[in-house]
Amino acid sequence: MNPVQGQILDVVKGSVATVTLFLAFVYFPVLGMIPGFFAPLPGAYYALKNDRKIGLLVLLTSSALLLGLADSTLLLVYLLQAGVLSLALPEFLLRLKGGARSIVYSVAINLLVMLVAALLYSWDTGADLHAKVTKGVQSSITQTALLYEKAGVKGDELKAMQESMQQAGELVITIYPALVTVSLGLVACMNLLVLARVANRVRMPLYVGDFKKYRNPEPLVWLLIASGFGMLAPSTPVYLASLNVLIVVAALYSVQGFAVISHYFCKLQVPKFIRLLSALFLIIQPFMVLAVAVLGVFDLWGDFRSPKKQ
């Protein structure tokens, strides 16, 4: 097989894999969420394996397939959710920016594209996007409550569940900018992790860096402090902006906390099943992530990973 035929085959394989992963996310809302996270992976992989043009061709072919199989709305969701990352992440990796910077730059570009798309949509239709988000959340709460009611949940139990969902919905409406940012960062991290493993297996050169040495820039702590004080402001816009910034910065310090934990896991040669149990514990008890974020903040002063002087 000559190189051109190999590249054409890679475009076909990458496009089919991308469309399959994304449609699984669309048509299987719960089970399909995990494969949906990896919709950027095929395009990013073939861009790193062959060339940037191959990654772009995977994106264009996947877009054409989705437009033929579904509609323009799903195509737009794919482009904003996975398409930008499939191009941006390998681009910065090819520029040897390392894993952390590649993720930050890619997520920033994706957010900028989302913002531009939202502004263009509002300008063209005159729609209030915040009102649409609020309406969508309320609609989801109503549908979920109906499902529980049909399942046999009634009386005070149903009422208490509705109140809990209403409170959760109000929180989502308040912090959805931060949720979108953190979600994109999580998706980029998961795709980078798989890319690094695949690259190591096929002996493809890929500079990612050592996660155990990850450290946030020191000036970031001032943004954490400023956002914390901003939440005390009487102005609602300042409070909302500070809350969303605080969540994003706390997520970054959680990553640093996980890097500290990973360092000690490797240093103490903790068995893999203990590491797996620790990860499952964090999933079951998500409030422990806050403790990990605190660990990341105190690492600024404690410098837990530096060799101790005798």
PDB file of C-alpha atoms in Angstrom:
ATOM      1  CA  MET A   1       0.000   0.000   0.000  1.00  0.00           C
ATOM      2  CA  ASN A   2       1.468   3.332  -1.050  1.00  0.00           C
ATOM      3  CA  PRO A   3       1.523   6.328   1.351  1.00  0.00           C
ATOM      4  CA  VAL A   4      -1.419   8.096  -0.324  1.00  0.00           C
ATOM      5  CA  GLN A   5      -3.650   5.040  -0.023  1.00  0.00           C
ATOM      6  CA  GLY A   6      -2.605   4.662   3.606  1.00  0.00           C
ATOM      7  CA  GLN A   7      -3.548   8.271   4.344  1.00  0.00           C
ATOM      8  CA  ILE A   8      -6.923   7.872   2.627  1.00  0.00           C
ATOM      9  CA  LEU A   9      -7.570   4.760   4.704  1.00  0.00           C
ATOM     10  CA  ASP A  10      -6.619   6.670   7.867  1.00  0.00           C
ATOM     11  CA  VAL A  11      -9.085   9.440   6.970  1.00  0.00           C
ATOM     12  CA  VAL A  12     -11.854   6.864   6.466  1.00  0.00           C
ATOM     13  CA  LYS A  13     -11.067   5.025   9.708  1.00  0.00           C
ATOM     14  CA  GLY A  14     -10.769   8.246  11.676  1.00  0.00           C
ATOM     15  CA  SER A  15     -14.021   9.665  10.313  1.00  0.00           C
ATOM     16  CA  VAL A  16     -16.033   6.485  10.923  1.00  0.00           C
ATOM     17  CA  ALA A  17     -14.659   6.203  14.461  1.00  0.00           C
ATOM     18  CA  THR A  18     -15.415   9.871  15.190  1.00  0.00           C
ATOM     19  CA  VAL A  19     -18.998   9.676  13.929  1.00  0.00           C
ATOM     20  CA  THR A  20     -19.613   6.416  15.817  1.00  0.00           C
ATOM     21  CA  LEU A  21     -18.343   7.849  19.105  1.00  0.00           C
ATOM     22  CA  PHE A  22     -20.316  11.066  18.730  1.00  0.00           C
ATOM     23  CA  LEU A  23     -23.585   9.382  17.711  1.00  0.00           C
ATOM     24  CA  ALA A  24     -23.246   7.037  20.693  1.00  0.00           C
ATOM     25  CA  PHE A  25     -23.119  10.156  22.867  1.00  0.00           C
ATOM     26  CA  VAL A  26     -26.211  11.588  21.142  1.00  0.00           C
ATOM     27  CA  TYR A  27     -28.473   8.544  21.054  1.00  0.00           C
ATOM     28  CA  PHE A  28     -27.433   6.905  24.348  1.00  0.00           C
ATOM     29  CA  PRO A  29     -27.477   9.823  26.833  1.00  0.00           C
ATOM     30  CA  VAL A  30     -26.107   7.892  29.842  1.00  0.00           C
ATOM     31  CA  LEU A  31     -24.148   4.960  28.443  1.00  0.00           C
ATOM     32  CA  GLY A  32     -22.936   6.973  25.469  1.00  0.00           C
ATOM     33  CA  MET A  33     -21.418   9.725  27.572  1.00  0.00           C
ATOM     34  CA  ILE A  34     -18.076   7.947  27.980  1.00  0.00           C
ATOM     35  CA  PRO A  35     -17.510   7.174  24.265  1.00  0.00           C
ATOM     36  CA  GLY A  36     -18.696  10.721  23.506  1.00  0.00           C
ATOM     37  CA  PHE A  37     -15.800  12.087  25.553  1.00  0.00           C
ATOM     38  CA  PHE A  38     -13.388  10.501  23.068  1.00  0.00           C
ATOM     39  CA  ALA A  39     -14.943  11.878  19.873  1.00  0.00           C
ATOM     40  CA  PRO A  40     -11.899  14.198  19.373  1.00  0.00           C
ATOM     41  CA  LEU A  41      -9.492  11.266  19.730  1.00  0.00           C
ATOM     42  CA  PRO A  42      -9.439   9.791  16.172  1.00  0.00           C
ATOM     43  CA  GLY A  43      -8.828  13.143  14.484  1.00  0.00           C
ATOM     44  CA  ALA A  44      -6.143  14.085  17.003  1.00  0.00           C
ATOM     45  CA  TYR A  45      -4.412  10.722  16.659  1.00  0.00           C
ATOM     46  CA  TYR A  46      -4.237  10.755  12.874  1.00  0.00           C
ATOM     47  CA  ALA A  47      -3.049  14.366  12.926  1.00  0.00           C
ATOM     48  CA  LEU A  48      -0.157  13.300  15.145  1.00  0.00           C
ATOM     49  CA  LYS A  49       0.499  10.101  13.189  1.00  0.00           C
ATOM     50  CA  ASN A  50       0.480  11.598   9.698  1.00  0.00           C
ATOM     51  CA  ASP A  51       0.074  15.314   9.298  1.00  0.00           C
ATOM     52  CA  ARG A  52      -2.130  18.233  10.300  1.00  0.00           C
ATOM     53  CA  LYS A  53      -3.881  17.961   6.926  1.00  0.00           C
ATOM     54  CA  ILE A  54      -5.012  14.416   7.721  1.00  0.00           C
ATOM     55  CA  GLY A  55      -6.515  15.591  11.000  1.00  0.00           C
ATOM     56  CA  LEU A  56      -8.349  18.360   9.144  1.00  0.00           C
ATOM     57  CA  LEU A  57      -9.617  15.868   6.544  1.00  0.00           C
ATOM     58  CA  VAL A  58     -10.934  13.632   9.337  1.00  0.00           C
ATOM     59  CA  LEU A  59     -12.804  16.626  10.753  1.00  0.00           C
ATOM     60  CA  LEU A  60     -14.264  17.627   7.374  1.00  0.00           C
ATOM     61  CA  THR A  61     -15.252  14.065   6.454  1.00  0.00           C
ATOM     62  CA  SER A  62     -16.835  13.499   9.870  1.00  0.00           C
ATOM     63  CA  SER A  63     -18.765  16.757   9.477  1.00  0.00           C
ATOM     64  CA  ALA A  64     -20.043  15.683   6.053  1.00  0.00           C
ATOM     65  CA  LEU A  65     -21.129  12.297   7.423  1.00  0.00           C
ATOM     66  CA  LEU A  66     -22.949  13.879  10.360  1.00  0.00           C
ATOM     67  CA  LEU A  67     -24.664  16.351   8.054  1.00  0.00           C
ATOM     68  CA  GLY A  68     -25.861  13.468   5.895  1.00  0.00           C
ATOM     69  CA  LEU A  69     -26.926  11.234   8.784  1.00  0.00           C
ATOM     70  CA  ALA A  70     -28.387  13.852  11.115  1.00  0.00           C
ATOM     71  CA  ASP A  71     -28.919  17.606  10.829  1.00  0.00           C
ATOM     72  CA  SER A  72     -27.030  20.874  11.090  1.00  0.00           C
ATOM     73  CA  THR A  73     -27.748  21.210  14.812  1.00  0.00           C
ATOM     74  CA  LEU A  74     -25.903  17.996  15.645  1.00  0.00           C
ATOM     75  CA  LEU A  75     -23.084  19.048  13.357  1.00  0.00           C
ATOM     76  CA  LEU A  76     -22.725  22.320  15.273  1.00  0.00           C
ATOM     77  CA  VAL A  77     -22.705  20.452  18.591  1.00  0.00           C
ATOM     78  CA  TYR A  78     -19.985  18.135  17.276  1.00  0.00           C
ATOM     79  CA  LEU A  79     -17.827  20.996  16.038  1.00  0.00           C
ATOM     80  CA  LEU A  80     -18.096  22.930  19.311  1.00  0.00           C
ATOM     81  CA  GLN A  81     -17.773  19.903  21.583  1.00  0.00           C
ATOM     82  CA  ALA A  82     -15.183  17.772  19.784  1.00  0.00           C
ATOM     83  CA  GLY A  83     -14.149  19.301  16.470  1.00  0.00           C
ATOM     84  CA  VAL A  84     -12.122  22.206  17.851  1.00  0.00           C
ATOM     85  CA  LEU A  85     -10.280  19.978  20.329  1.00  0.00           C
ATOM     86  CA  SER A  86      -9.473  17.417  17.615  1.00  0.00           C
ATOM     87  CA  LEU A  87      -7.532  20.128  15.761  1.00  0.00           C
ATOM     88  CA  ALA A  88      -6.177  22.300  18.579  1.00  0.00           C
ATOM     89  CA  LEU A  89      -4.828  19.584  20.886  1.00  0.00           C
ATOM     90  CA  PRO A  90      -2.529  17.865  18.344  1.00  0.00           C
ATOM     91  CA  GLU A  91      -1.449  21.247  16.976  1.00  0.00           C
ATOM     92  CA  PHE A  92       0.020  22.347  20.307  1.00  0.00           C
ATOM     93  CA  LEU A  93       1.458  18.890  20.950  1.00  0.00           C
ATOM     94  CA  LEU A  94       3.231  19.064  17.586  1.00  0.00           C
ATOM     95  CA  ARG A  95       4.577  22.463  18.617  1.00  0.00           C
ATOM     96  CA  LEU A  96       6.122  20.726  21.694  1.00  0.00           C
ATOM     97  CA  LYS A  97       4.093  22.748  24.197  1.00  0.00           C
ATOM     98  CA  GLY A  98       3.739  19.743  26.474  1.00  0.00           C
ATOM     99  CA  GLY A  99       0.596  18.198  27.879  1.00  0.00           C
ATOM    100  CA  ALA A 100      -0.472  20.877  30.373  1.00  0.00           C
ATOM    101  CA  ARG A 101      -0.046  23.871  28.082  1.00  0.00           C
ATOM    102  CA  SER A 102      -1.598  22.022  25.150  1.00  0.00           C
ATOM    103  CA  ILE A 103      -4.714  21.369  27.226  1.00  0.00           C
ATOM    104  CA  VAL A 104      -4.945  24.944  28.507  1.00  0.00           C
ATOM    105  CA  TYR A 105      -4.445  26.494  25.062  1.00  0.00           C
ATOM    106  CA  SER A 106      -6.858  24.060  23.386  1.00  0.00           C
ATOM    107  CA  VAL A 107      -9.603  24.646  25.956  1.00  0.00           C
ATOM    108  CA  ALA A 108      -9.111  28.415  25.705  1.00  0.00           C
ATOM    109  CA  ILE A 109      -9.503  28.293  21.921  1.00  0.00           C
ATOM    110  CA  ASN A 110     -12.559  26.042  22.229  1.00  0.00           C
ATOM    111  CA  LEU A 111     -14.187  28.437  24.709  1.00  0.00           C
ATOM    112  CA  LEU A 112     -13.447  31.384  22.421  1.00  0.00           C
ATOM    113  CA  VAL A 113     -15.075  29.580  19.469  1.00  0.00           C
ATOM    114  CA  MET A 114     -18.093  28.771  21.643  1.00  0.00           C
ATOM    115  CA  LEU A 115     -18.393  32.389  22.729  1.00  0.00           C
ATOM    116  CA  VAL A 116     -18.202  33.668  19.148  1.00  0.00           C
ATOM    117  CA  ALA A 117     -20.793  31.103  18.031  1.00  0.00           C
ATOM    118  CA  ALA A 118     -23.110  32.107  20.894  1.00  0.00           C
ATOM    119  CA  LEU A 119     -22.776  35.805  20.074  1.00  0.00           C
ATOM    120  CA  LEU A 120     -23.426  35.208  16.383  1.00  0.00           C
ATOM    121  CA  TYR A 121     -26.473  33.073  17.209  1.00  0.00           C
ATOM    122  CA  SER A 122     -27.869  35.731  19.541  1.00  0.00           C
ATOM    123  CA  TRP A 123     -27.222  38.481  17.017  1.00  0.00           C
ATOM    124  CA  ASP A 124     -28.837  36.525  14.167  1.00  0.00           C
ATOM    125  CA  THR A 125     -31.908  35.263  16.031  1.00  0.00           C
ATOM    126  CA  GLY A 126     -32.275  37.811  18.820  1.00  0.00           C
ATOM    127  CA  ALA A 127     -32.579  34.933  21.306  1.00  0.00           C
ATOM    128  CA  ASP A 128     -31.575  35.183  24.959  1.00  0.00           C
ATOM    129  CA  LEU A 129     -29.135  32.308  25.429  1.00  0.00           C
ATOM    130  CA  HIS A 130     -29.223  32.503  29.223  1.00  0.00           C
ATOM    131  CA  ALA A 131     -33.008  32.203  29.116  1.00  0.00           C
ATOM    132  CA  LYS A 132     -32.663  29.183  26.814  1.00  0.00           C
ATOM    133  CA  VAL A 133     -30.215  27.522  29.201  1.00  0.00           C
ATOM    134  CA  THR A 134     -32.578  28.183  32.112  1.00  0.00           C
ATOM    135  CA  LYS A 135     -35.517  26.778  30.160  1.00  0.00           C
ATOM    136  CA  GLY A 136     -33.517  23.690  29.167  1.00  0.00           C
ATOM    137  CA  VAL A 137     -32.492  22.961  32.759  1.00  0.00           C
ATOM    138  CA  GLN A 138     -36.072  23.383  34.008  1.00  0.00           C
ATOM    139  CA  SER A 139     -37.340  21.118  31.237  1.00  0.00           C
ATOM    140  CA  SER A 140     -34.802  18.430  32.196  1.00  0.00           C
ATOM    141  CA  ILE A 141     -35.882  18.632  35.837  1.00  0.00           C
ATOM    142  CA  THR A 142     -39.545  18.252  34.862  1.00  0.00           C
ATOM    143  CA  GLN A 143     -38.840  15.253  32.630  1.00  0.00           C
ATOM    144  CA  THR A 144     -36.712  13.586  35.313  1.00  0.00           C
ATOM    145  CA  ALA A 145     -39.441  14.115  37.917  1.00  0.00           C
ATOM    146  CA  LEU A 146     -41.998  12.522  35.567  1.00  0.00           C
ATOM    147  CA  LEU A 147     -39.742   9.500  35.085  1.00  0.00           C
ATOM    148  CA  TYR A 148     -39.436   9.027  38.848  1.00  0.00           C
ATOM    149  CA  GLU A 149     -43.191   9.424  39.234  1.00  0.00           C
ATOM    150  CA  LYS A 150     -43.838   6.764  36.589  1.00  0.00           C
ATOM    151  CA  ALA A 151     -41.342   4.515  38.367  1.00  0.00           C
ATOM    152  CA  GLY A 152     -43.529   4.592  41.468  1.00  0.00           C
ATOM    153  CA  VAL A 153     -42.019   7.401  43.539  1.00  0.00           C
ATOM    154  CA  LYS A 154     -44.879   9.372  45.117  1.00  0.00           C
ATOM    155  CA  GLY A 155     -45.897  11.586  48.001  1.00  0.00           C
ATOM    156  CA  ASP A 156     -43.352  13.257  50.254  1.00  0.00           C
ATOM    157  CA  GLU A 157     -40.495  11.301  48.712  1.00  0.00           C
ATOM    158  CA  LEU A 158     -41.287  12.654  45.244  1.00  0.00           C
ATOM    159  CA  LYS A 159     -41.717  16.171  46.621  1.00  0.00           C
ATOM    160  CA  ALA A 160     -38.362  16.048  48.414  1.00  0.00           C
ATOM    161  CA  MET A 161     -36.703  14.745  45.252  1.00  0.00           C
ATOM    162  CA  GLN A 162     -38.239  17.550  43.182  1.00  0.00           C
ATOM    163  CA  GLU A 163     -36.975  20.146  45.662  1.00  0.00           C
ATOM    164  CA  SER A 164     -33.468  18.652  45.546  1.00  0.00           C
ATOM    165  CA  MET A 165     -33.482  18.649  41.736  1.00  0.00           C
ATOM    166  CA  GLN A 166     -34.750  22.234  41.717  1.00  0.00           C
ATOM    167  CA  GLN A 167     -31.884  23.335  43.961  1.00  0.00           C
ATOM    168  CA  ALA A 168     -29.392  21.473  41.776  1.00  0.00           C
ATOM    169  CA  GLY A 169     -30.906  23.090  38.687  1.00  0.00           C
ATOM    170  CA  GLU A 170     -30.534  26.572  40.172  1.00  0.00           C
ATOM    171  CA  LEU A 171     -26.888  25.806  40.930  1.00  0.00           C
ATOM    172  CA  VAL A 172     -26.280  24.599  37.364  1.00  0.00           C
ATOM    173  CA  ILE A 173     -27.840  27.783  35.967  1.00  0.00           C
ATOM    174  CA  THR A 174     -25.492  29.810  38.179  1.00  0.00           C
ATOM    175  CA  ILE A 175     -22.236  28.014  37.382  1.00  0.00           C
ATOM    176  CA  TYR A 176     -22.725  26.605  33.862  1.00  0.00           C
ATOM    177  CA  PRO A 177     -19.839  28.702  32.409  1.00  0.00           C
ATOM    178  CA  ALA A 178     -17.470  27.073  34.898  1.00  0.00           C
ATOM    179  CA  LEU A 179     -19.022  23.650  34.289  1.00  0.00           C
ATOM    180  CA  VAL A 180     -18.456  23.991  30.540  1.00  0.00           C
ATOM    181  CA  THR A 181     -14.836  25.056  31.091  1.00  0.00           C
ATOM    182  CA  VAL A 182     -14.038  22.255  33.533  1.00  0.00           C
ATOM    183  CA  SER A 183     -15.833  19.697  31.341  1.00  0.00           C
ATOM    184  CA  LEU A 184     -13.789  20.698  28.292  1.00  0.00           C
ATOM    185  CA  GLY A 185     -10.628  20.457  30.366  1.00  0.00           C
ATOM    186  CA  LEU A 186     -11.621  16.991  31.573  1.00  0.00           C
ATOM    187  CA  VAL A 187     -12.359  15.832  28.019  1.00  0.00           C
ATOM    188  CA  ALA A 188      -9.007  17.186  26.817  1.00  0.00           C
ATOM    189  CA  CYS A 189      -7.185  15.422  29.693  1.00  0.00           C
ATOM    190  CA  MET A 190      -8.857  12.095  28.957  1.00  0.00           C
ATOM    191  CA  ASN A 191      -8.028  12.324  25.257  1.00  0.00           C
ATOM    192  CA  LEU A 192      -4.433  13.289  26.006  1.00  0.00           C
ATOM    193  CA  LEU A 193      -4.077  10.341  28.378  1.00  0.00           C
ATOM    194  CA  VAL A 194      -5.233   7.901  25.700  1.00  0.00           C
ATOM    195  CA  LEU A 195      -3.075   9.592  23.049  1.00  0.00           C
ATOM    196  CA  ALA A 196       0.000   9.247  25.275  1.00  0.00           C
ATOM    197  CA  ARG A 197      -0.683   5.549  25.892  1.00  0.00           C
ATOM    198  CA  VAL A 198      -1.292   4.816  22.206  1.00  0.00           C
ATOM    199  CA  ALA A 199       1.791   6.793  21.172  1.00  0.00           C
ATOM    200  CA  ASN A 200       3.901   4.813  23.637  1.00  0.00           C
ATOM    201  CA  ARG A 201       2.507   1.525  22.321  1.00  0.00           C
ATOM    202  CA  VAL A 202       3.090   2.288  18.627  1.00  0.00           C
ATOM    203  CA  ARG A 203       6.410   4.041  19.354  1.00  0.00           C
ATOM    204  CA  MET A 204       5.191   7.373  18.040  1.00  0.00           C
ATOM    205  CA  PRO A 205       7.220  10.330  19.361  1.00  0.00           C
ATOM    206  CA  LEU A 206       5.010  12.529  21.535  1.00  0.00           C
ATOM    207  CA  TYR A 207       6.180  15.083  24.092  1.00  0.00           C
ATOM    208  CA  VAL A 208       3.664  15.262  26.945  1.00  0.00           C
ATOM    209  CA  GLY A 209       5.776  15.861  30.024  1.00  0.00           C
ATOM    210  CA  ASP A 210       5.723  14.248  33.458  1.00  0.00           C
ATOM    211  CA  PHE A 211       2.354  14.698  35.176  1.00  0.00           C
ATOM    212  CA  LYS A 212       3.937  14.037  38.587  1.00  0.00           C
ATOM    213  CA  LYS A 213       5.828  17.326  38.206  1.00  0.00           C
ATOM    214  CA  TYR A 214       2.789  19.407  37.219  1.00  0.00           C
ATOM    215  CA  ARG A 215       2.629  22.752  38.994  1.00  0.00           C
ATOM    216  CA  ASN A 216       0.378  25.757  38.414  1.00  0.00           C
ATOM    217  CA  PRO A 217       1.987  29.181  37.902  1.00  0.00           C
ATOM    218  CA  GLU A 218       2.478  30.827  41.297  1.00  0.00           C
ATOM    219  CA  PRO A 219       0.590  34.058  40.374  1.00  0.00           C
ATOM    220  CA  LEU A 220      -2.550  31.932  39.899  1.00  0.00           C
ATOM    221  CA  VAL A 221      -3.019  31.907  43.672  1.00  0.00           C
ATOM    222  CA  TRP A 222      -3.809  35.630  43.543  1.00  0.00           C
ATOM    223  CA  LEU A 223      -6.671  34.915  41.166  1.00  0.00           C
ATOM    224  CA  LEU A 224      -7.912  32.325  43.665  1.00  0.00           C
ATOM    225  CA  ILE A 225      -7.770  34.881  46.478  1.00  0.00           C
ATOM    226  CA  ALA A 226      -9.373  37.639  44.388  1.00  0.00           C
ATOM    227  CA  SER A 227     -12.250  35.403  43.292  1.00  0.00           C
ATOM    228  CA  GLY A 228     -12.799  34.352  46.905  1.00  0.00           C
ATOM    229  CA  PHE A 229     -13.094  37.965  48.037  1.00  0.00           C
ATOM    230  CA  GLY A 230     -15.213  38.767  44.960  1.00  0.00           C
ATOM    231  CA  MET A 231     -17.895  36.404  46.232  1.00  0.00           C
ATOM    232  CA  LEU A 232     -18.414  38.817  49.143  1.00  0.00           C
ATOM    233  CA  ALA A 233     -19.361  41.632  46.772  1.00  0.00           C
ATOM    234  CA  PRO A 234     -22.989  42.844  46.983  1.00  0.00           C
ATOM    235  CA  SER A 235     -23.196  43.092  43.193  1.00  0.00           C
ATOM    236  CA  THR A 236     -24.761  39.997  41.642  1.00  0.00           C
ATOM    237  CA  PRO A 237     -22.679  40.054  38.397  1.00  0.00           C
ATOM    238  CA  VAL A 238     -19.444  40.330  40.406  1.00  0.00           C
ATOM    239  CA  TYR A 239     -20.549  37.480  42.679  1.00  0.00           C
ATOM    240  CA  LEU A 240     -21.466  35.213  39.745  1.00  0.00           C
ATOM    241  CA  ALA A 241     -18.235  35.955  37.871  1.00  0.00           C
ATOM    242  CA  SER A 242     -16.170  35.351  41.021  1.00  0.00           C
ATOM    243  CA  LEU A 243     -17.945  32.062  41.741  1.00  0.00           C
ATOM    244  CA  ASN A 244     -17.312  30.725  38.239  1.00  0.00           C
ATOM    245  CA  VAL A 245     -13.665  31.818  38.286  1.00  0.00           C
ATOM    246  CA  LEU A 246     -13.214  30.250  41.726  1.00  0.00           C
ATOM    247  CA  ILE A 247     -14.531  26.902  40.481  1.00  0.00           C
ATOM    248  CA  VAL A 248     -12.198  26.882  37.466  1.00  0.00           C
ATOM    249  CA  VAL A 249      -9.141  27.865  39.528  1.00  0.00           C
ATOM    250  CA  ALA A 250     -10.027  25.290  42.186  1.00  0.00           C
ATOM    251  CA  ALA A 251     -10.172  22.663  39.427  1.00  0.00           C
ATOM    252  CA  LEU A 252      -6.641  23.643  38.356  1.00  0.00           C
ATOM    253  CA  TYR A 253      -5.378  23.265  41.907  1.00  0.00           C
ATOM    254  CA  SER A 254      -7.121  19.891  42.101  1.00  0.00           C
ATOM    255  CA  VAL A 255      -4.957  18.829  39.166  1.00  0.00           C
ATOM    256  CA  GLN A 256      -1.860  19.944  41.072  1.00  0.00           C
ATOM    257  CA  GLY A 257      -3.082  18.033  44.114  1.00  0.00           C
ATOM    258  CA  PHE A 258      -3.516  14.901  42.002  1.00  0.00           C
ATOM    259  CA  ALA A 259       0.031  15.406  40.699  1.00  0.00           C
ATOM    260  CA  VAL A 260       1.317  15.448  44.293  1.00  0.00           C
ATOM    261  CA  ILE A 261      -0.608  12.257  45.088  1.00  0.00           C
ATOM    262  CA  SER A 262       0.682  10.619  41.899  1.00  0.00           C
ATOM    263  CA  HIS A 263       4.239  11.556  42.903  1.00  0.00           C
ATOM    264  CA  TYR A 264       3.928   9.793  46.254  1.00  0.00           C
ATOM    265  CA  PHE A 265       2.135   6.808  44.736  1.00  0.00           C
ATOM    266  CA  CYS A 266       5.152   6.280  42.476  1.00  0.00           C
ATOM    267  CA  LYS A 267       7.701   7.109  45.179  1.00  0.00           C
ATOM    268  CA  LEU A 268       6.168   4.642  47.649  1.00  0.00           C
ATOM    269  CA  GLN A 269       5.443   2.096  44.887  1.00  0.00           C
ATOM    270  CA  VAL A 270       1.769   1.862  45.821  1.00  0.00           C
ATOM    271  CA  PRO A 271       0.136  -1.149  44.103  1.00  0.00           C
ATOM    272  CA  LYS A 272      -2.098  -0.415  41.144  1.00  0.00           C
ATOM    273  CA  PHE A 273      -5.228  -1.840  42.759  1.00  0.00           C
ATOM    274  CA  ILE A 274      -4.798   0.622  45.674  1.00  0.00           C
ATOM    275  CA  ARG A 275      -4.554   3.453  43.158  1.00  0.00           C
ATOM    276  CA  LEU A 276      -7.709   2.197  41.450  1.00  0.00           C
ATOM    277  CA  LEU A 277      -9.538   2.035  44.789  1.00  0.00           C
ATOM    278  CA  SER A 278      -8.428   5.598  45.531  1.00  0.00           C
ATOM    279  CA  ALA A 279      -9.799   6.798  42.181  1.00  0.00           C
ATOM    280  CA  LEU A 280     -13.111   5.009  42.821  1.00  0.00           C
ATOM    281  CA  PHE A 281     -13.287   6.589  46.269  1.00  0.00           C
ATOM    282  CA  LEU A 282     -12.890  10.048  44.743  1.00  0.00           C
ATOM    283  CA  ILE A 283     -15.698   9.273  42.289  1.00  0.00           C
ATOM    284  CA  ILE A 284     -17.988   8.070  45.088  1.00  0.00           C
ATOM    285  CA  GLN A 285     -17.039  10.973  47.376  1.00  0.00           C
ATOM    286  CA  PRO A 286     -16.573  13.963  45.045  1.00  0.00           C
ATOM    287  CA  PHE A 287     -16.204  16.328  48.013  1.00  0.00           C
ATOM    288  CA  MET A 288     -12.783  14.764  48.532  1.00  0.00           C
ATOM    289  CA  VAL A 289     -11.736  16.567  45.354  1.00  0.00           C
ATOM    290  CA  LEU A 290     -11.959  19.754  47.438  1.00  0.00           C
ATOM    291  CA  ALA A 291      -9.400  18.302  49.835  1.00  0.00           C
ATOM    292  CA  VAL A 292      -7.181  17.476  46.847  1.00  0.00           C
ATOM    293  CA  ALA A 293      -7.517  21.107  45.678  1.00  0.00           C
ATOM    294  CA  VAL A 294      -6.443  22.306  49.143  1.00  0.00           C
ATOM    295  CA  LEU A 295      -3.438  19.982  48.882  1.00  0.00           C
ATOM    296  CA  GLY A 296      -2.600  21.584  45.538  1.00  0.00           C
ATOM    297  CA  VAL A 297      -2.787  25.080  47.048  1.00  0.00           C
ATOM    298  CA  PHE A 298      -0.562  24.197  50.028  1.00  0.00           C
ATOM    299  CA  ASP A 299       1.943  22.614  47.647  1.00  0.00           C
ATOM    300  CA  LEU A 300       2.867  26.188  46.696  1.00  0.00           C
ATOM    301  CA  TRP A 301       4.405  26.705  50.127  1.00  0.00           C
ATOM    302  CA  GLY A 302       5.090  23.148  51.245  1.00  0.00           C
ATOM    303  CA  ASP A 303       6.783  22.115  47.984  1.00  0.00           C
ATOM    304  CA  PHE A 304       6.001  18.509  48.878  1.00  0.00           C
ATOM    305  CA  ARG A 305       7.745  16.983  45.870  1.00  0.00           C
ATOM    306  CA  SER A 306      11.182  18.543  46.276  1.00  0.00           C
ATOM    307  CA  PRO A 307      13.909  16.321  47.729  1.00  0.00           C
ATOM    308  CA  LYS A 308      14.341  17.004  51.432  1.00  0.00           C
ATOM    309  CA  LYS A 309      17.758  18.285  52.460  1.00  0.00           C
ATOM    310  CA  GLN A 310      19.557  16.130  55.047  1.00  0.00           C
TER     311      GLN A 310
END
